[in-house]
Amino acid sequence: VKISFKNMNSKLKLFMLISFVFAAGNSSDVFLLLQAKNLGLTTIAVVLAYVLYNISQTVFSTPAGLLADKFGARKIFAGGLIVFSLVYLLFGLANSSVWLWLLFPIYGIYIAATDGVSKSYLSEFIDKKESGSYFGAYYALTAIGTFLASLVGGFLWYYINPHATFLYGSLMAFLAFLILLIFRRKLKVT
């Protein structure tokens, strides 16, 4: 199947836009680890904090999927965007490593609410005959966005300060949430 943006249905276009905007602020997790180090965590403590994130993601992934089945993927995905935005905002404002022990597990909730749920939501907008092509396009688009986010994040980190990287990510996630909120009726699955 040849992918044509022109022939894509409007819901799919809008979801791809939202996903790209979010991805364009979702820089590499390495920035989280560097910030943890900047705030005074030892290397072992940074690894343990990241383990907490992974445990949280594992624990909350299935409940997030169940909630998406019950209340709709759009609502859970939107909640994940807000959690990401808040966590990144707090990473940008944090001046003590104590906060990281709370922020890393909450960050796991964001990934639980967006990773699998976003794919489920995406599948609601595509024909099964085109699913491989459009999933490929989705992954390519979000990979480009994540690359740009990491590039911008690196420039902000180096030329302004580390906090700017997180404030930028928070803003982009909130912008993606606002687009989703504004067009929620259009993105409603029937």
Tab-separated table of C-alpha atoms in Angstrom:
chain	number	residue	atom	x	y	z
A	1	VAL	CA	0.000	0.000	0.000
A	2	LYS	CA	1.365	3.373	-0.989
A	3	ILE	CA	1.095	5.918	1.807
A	4	SER	CA	-0.513	9.141	0.709
A	5	PHE	CA	-0.935	12.012	3.144
A	6	LYS	CA	-3.503	13.486	0.778
A	7	ASN	CA	-5.655	10.349	0.924
A	8	MET	CA	-5.260	9.809	4.666
A	9	ASN	CA	-8.477	10.264	6.604
A	10	SER	CA	-8.663	13.465	8.645
A	11	LYS	CA	-8.677	11.660	12.012
A	12	LEU	CA	-5.470	9.841	11.149
A	13	LYS	CA	-3.823	13.080	9.959
A	14	LEU	CA	-4.764	14.807	13.190
A	15	PHE	CA	-3.525	11.932	15.350
A	16	MET	CA	-0.238	11.872	13.416
A	17	LEU	CA	0.128	15.640	13.987
A	18	ILE	CA	-0.511	15.273	17.732
A	19	SER	CA	1.949	12.383	17.927
A	20	PHE	CA	4.596	14.374	16.070
A	21	VAL	CA	4.166	17.464	18.263
A	22	PHE	CA	4.514	15.298	21.351
A	23	ALA	CA	7.510	13.408	19.939
A	24	ALA	CA	9.180	16.716	19.040
A	25	GLY	CA	9.392	17.445	22.779
A	26	ASN	CA	10.015	13.900	24.007
A	27	SER	CA	13.805	13.857	24.073
A	28	SER	CA	15.980	10.912	25.023
A	29	ASP	CA	15.706	9.616	28.595
A	30	VAL	CA	19.438	10.260	28.853
A	31	PHE	CA	18.557	13.864	29.724
A	32	LEU	CA	16.598	12.597	32.748
A	33	LEU	CA	19.612	10.592	33.877
A	34	LEU	CA	21.966	13.545	33.363
A	35	GLN	CA	19.622	15.785	35.333
A	36	ALA	CA	19.514	13.225	38.153
A	37	LYS	CA	23.310	13.289	38.199
A	38	ASN	CA	23.282	17.119	38.132
A	39	LEU	CA	20.969	17.147	41.136
A	40	GLY	CA	23.415	15.059	43.127
A	41	LEU	CA	22.434	11.418	42.747
A	42	THR	CA	25.313	8.962	42.643
A	43	THR	CA	25.628	6.719	39.603
A	44	ILE	CA	24.131	3.797	41.549
A	45	ALA	CA	21.241	5.988	42.747
A	46	VAL	CA	20.581	7.156	39.158
A	47	VAL	CA	20.367	3.530	38.044
A	48	LEU	CA	18.029	2.710	40.954
A	49	ALA	CA	15.803	5.702	40.136
A	50	TYR	CA	15.601	4.510	36.528
A	51	VAL	CA	14.761	1.005	37.757
A	52	LEU	CA	11.845	2.563	39.666
A	53	TYR	CA	10.655	4.091	36.389
A	54	ASN	CA	10.800	0.677	34.694
A	55	ILE	CA	8.981	-1.036	37.560
A	56	SER	CA	6.277	1.631	37.477
A	57	GLN	CA	5.879	1.260	33.720
A	58	THR	CA	5.553	-2.507	34.089
A	59	VAL	CA	3.059	-2.303	36.947
A	60	PHE	CA	0.818	0.315	35.308
A	61	SER	CA	0.853	-0.839	31.650
A	62	THR	CA	-1.881	-3.451	31.989
A	63	PRO	CA	-4.167	-1.237	34.118
A	64	ALA	CA	-3.682	1.580	31.577
A	65	GLY	CA	-4.701	-0.796	28.793
A	66	LEU	CA	-7.749	-1.931	30.768
A	67	LEU	CA	-8.730	1.701	31.390
A	68	ALA	CA	-8.317	2.439	27.680
A	69	ASP	CA	-10.657	-0.467	26.878
A	70	LYS	CA	-13.197	0.825	29.388
A	71	PHE	CA	-13.027	4.608	28.888
A	72	GLY	CA	-11.432	4.932	25.460
A	73	ALA	CA	-7.829	5.182	24.311
A	74	ARG	CA	-8.110	8.934	23.639
A	75	LYS	CA	-8.789	9.757	27.302
A	76	ILE	CA	-5.974	7.586	28.646
A	77	PHE	CA	-3.547	8.875	26.006
A	78	ALA	CA	-4.507	12.470	26.910
A	79	GLY	CA	-3.893	11.681	30.576
A	80	GLY	CA	-0.462	10.319	29.681
A	81	LEU	CA	0.397	13.553	27.859
A	82	ILE	CA	-0.536	15.576	30.946
A	83	VAL	CA	1.516	13.309	33.220
A	84	PHE	CA	4.529	13.705	30.899
A	85	SER	CA	4.083	17.482	30.789
A	86	LEU	CA	3.917	17.735	34.585
A	87	VAL	CA	6.858	15.389	35.170
A	88	TYR	CA	9.044	17.282	32.704
A	89	LEU	CA	7.980	20.603	34.212
A	90	LEU	CA	8.955	19.346	37.662
A	91	PHE	CA	12.242	17.921	36.341
A	92	GLY	CA	12.939	21.402	34.985
A	93	LEU	CA	12.068	23.116	38.250
A	94	ALA	CA	13.590	20.596	40.680
A	95	ASN	CA	16.526	21.818	42.692
A	96	SER	CA	16.857	18.768	44.938
A	97	SER	CA	17.400	15.099	44.137
A	98	VAL	CA	14.726	14.148	46.691
A	99	TRP	CA	12.038	14.929	44.101
A	100	LEU	CA	13.487	12.412	41.660
A	101	TRP	CA	12.399	9.450	43.787
A	102	LEU	CA	8.811	10.543	43.162
A	103	LEU	CA	9.230	11.806	39.587
A	104	PHE	CA	10.813	8.685	38.080
A	105	PRO	CA	7.936	6.361	39.128
A	106	ILE	CA	5.365	8.917	37.925
A	107	TYR	CA	7.253	9.070	34.637
A	108	GLY	CA	6.610	5.324	34.372
A	109	ILE	CA	2.877	6.048	34.553
A	110	TYR	CA	3.189	8.364	31.550
A	111	ILE	CA	4.772	5.637	29.397
A	112	ALA	CA	2.198	3.093	30.586
A	113	ALA	CA	-0.595	5.468	29.544
A	114	THR	CA	0.831	6.359	26.143
A	115	ASP	CA	3.002	3.601	24.681
A	116	GLY	CA	0.608	0.731	24.037
A	117	VAL	CA	-2.470	2.928	24.268
A	118	SER	CA	-1.282	5.200	21.433
A	119	LYS	CA	-0.925	2.194	19.132
A	120	SER	CA	-4.404	1.024	20.071
A	121	TYR	CA	-5.757	4.512	19.388
A	122	LEU	CA	-3.914	4.685	16.066
A	123	SER	CA	-5.389	1.355	14.978
A	124	GLU	CA	-8.879	2.827	15.346
A	125	PHE	CA	-8.186	5.221	12.438
A	126	ILE	CA	-6.753	2.820	9.874
A	127	ASP	CA	-8.051	0.063	7.653
A	128	LYS	CA	-6.593	-3.355	8.460
A	129	LYS	CA	-5.282	-3.656	4.871
A	130	GLU	CA	-3.186	-0.527	5.453
A	131	SER	CA	-2.166	-1.153	9.049
A	132	GLY	CA	1.446	-2.151	8.390
A	133	SER	CA	2.054	0.861	6.171
A	134	TYR	CA	0.493	3.364	8.539
A	135	PHE	CA	2.101	1.884	11.634
A	136	GLY	CA	5.422	2.176	9.800
A	137	ALA	CA	4.644	5.794	8.923
A	138	TYR	CA	3.690	6.479	12.548
A	139	TYR	CA	6.959	5.042	13.859
A	140	ALA	CA	8.994	6.938	11.256
A	141	LEU	CA	7.247	10.208	12.088
A	142	THR	CA	7.639	9.807	15.844
A	143	ALA	CA	11.288	8.757	15.427
A	144	ILE	CA	11.968	11.944	13.450
A	145	GLY	CA	10.184	13.935	16.159
A	146	THR	CA	12.188	12.269	18.929
A	147	PHE	CA	15.431	12.911	17.054
A	148	LEU	CA	14.487	16.597	16.727
A	149	ALA	CA	13.507	16.712	20.412
A	150	SER	CA	16.883	15.332	21.451
A	151	LEU	CA	18.692	17.737	19.125
A	152	VAL	CA	16.758	20.745	20.435
A	153	GLY	CA	17.082	19.413	24.000
A	154	GLY	CA	20.842	19.160	23.605
A	155	PHE	CA	21.116	22.698	22.282
A	156	LEU	CA	18.946	24.023	25.122
A	157	TRP	CA	20.963	22.055	27.671
A	158	TYR	CA	24.293	23.318	26.351
A	159	TYR	CA	23.482	26.893	25.351
A	160	ILE	CA	20.857	27.871	27.948
A	161	ASN	CA	20.701	25.393	30.848
A	162	PRO	CA	19.468	21.869	31.632
A	163	HIS	CA	16.163	23.172	32.975
A	164	ALA	CA	15.296	24.602	29.544
A	165	THR	CA	15.391	21.116	28.018
A	166	PHE	CA	12.665	19.929	30.373
A	167	LEU	CA	10.565	23.058	30.107
A	168	TYR	CA	10.621	22.687	26.312
A	169	GLY	CA	9.511	19.028	26.575
A	170	SER	CA	6.756	19.973	29.018
A	171	LEU	CA	5.499	22.704	26.702
A	172	MET	CA	5.432	20.406	23.650
A	173	ALA	CA	3.533	17.681	25.529
A	174	PHE	CA	1.044	20.259	26.769
A	175	LEU	CA	0.644	21.605	23.229
A	176	ALA	CA	-0.073	18.067	21.978
A	177	PHE	CA	-2.630	17.688	24.789
A	178	LEU	CA	-4.283	21.007	23.838
A	179	ILE	CA	-4.597	19.954	20.188
A	180	LEU	CA	-6.127	16.664	21.337
A	181	LEU	CA	-8.505	18.547	23.647
A	182	ILE	CA	-9.549	21.100	21.027
A	183	PHE	CA	-10.223	18.404	18.407
A	184	ARG	CA	-11.590	15.769	20.810
A	185	ARG	CA	-14.943	15.573	19.016
A	186	LYS	CA	-13.253	15.098	15.672
A	187	LEU	CA	-11.017	12.377	17.170
A	188	LYS	CA	-13.872	10.556	18.841
A	189	VAL	CA	-14.047	6.972	17.671
A	190	THR	CA	-17.499	5.823	16.643
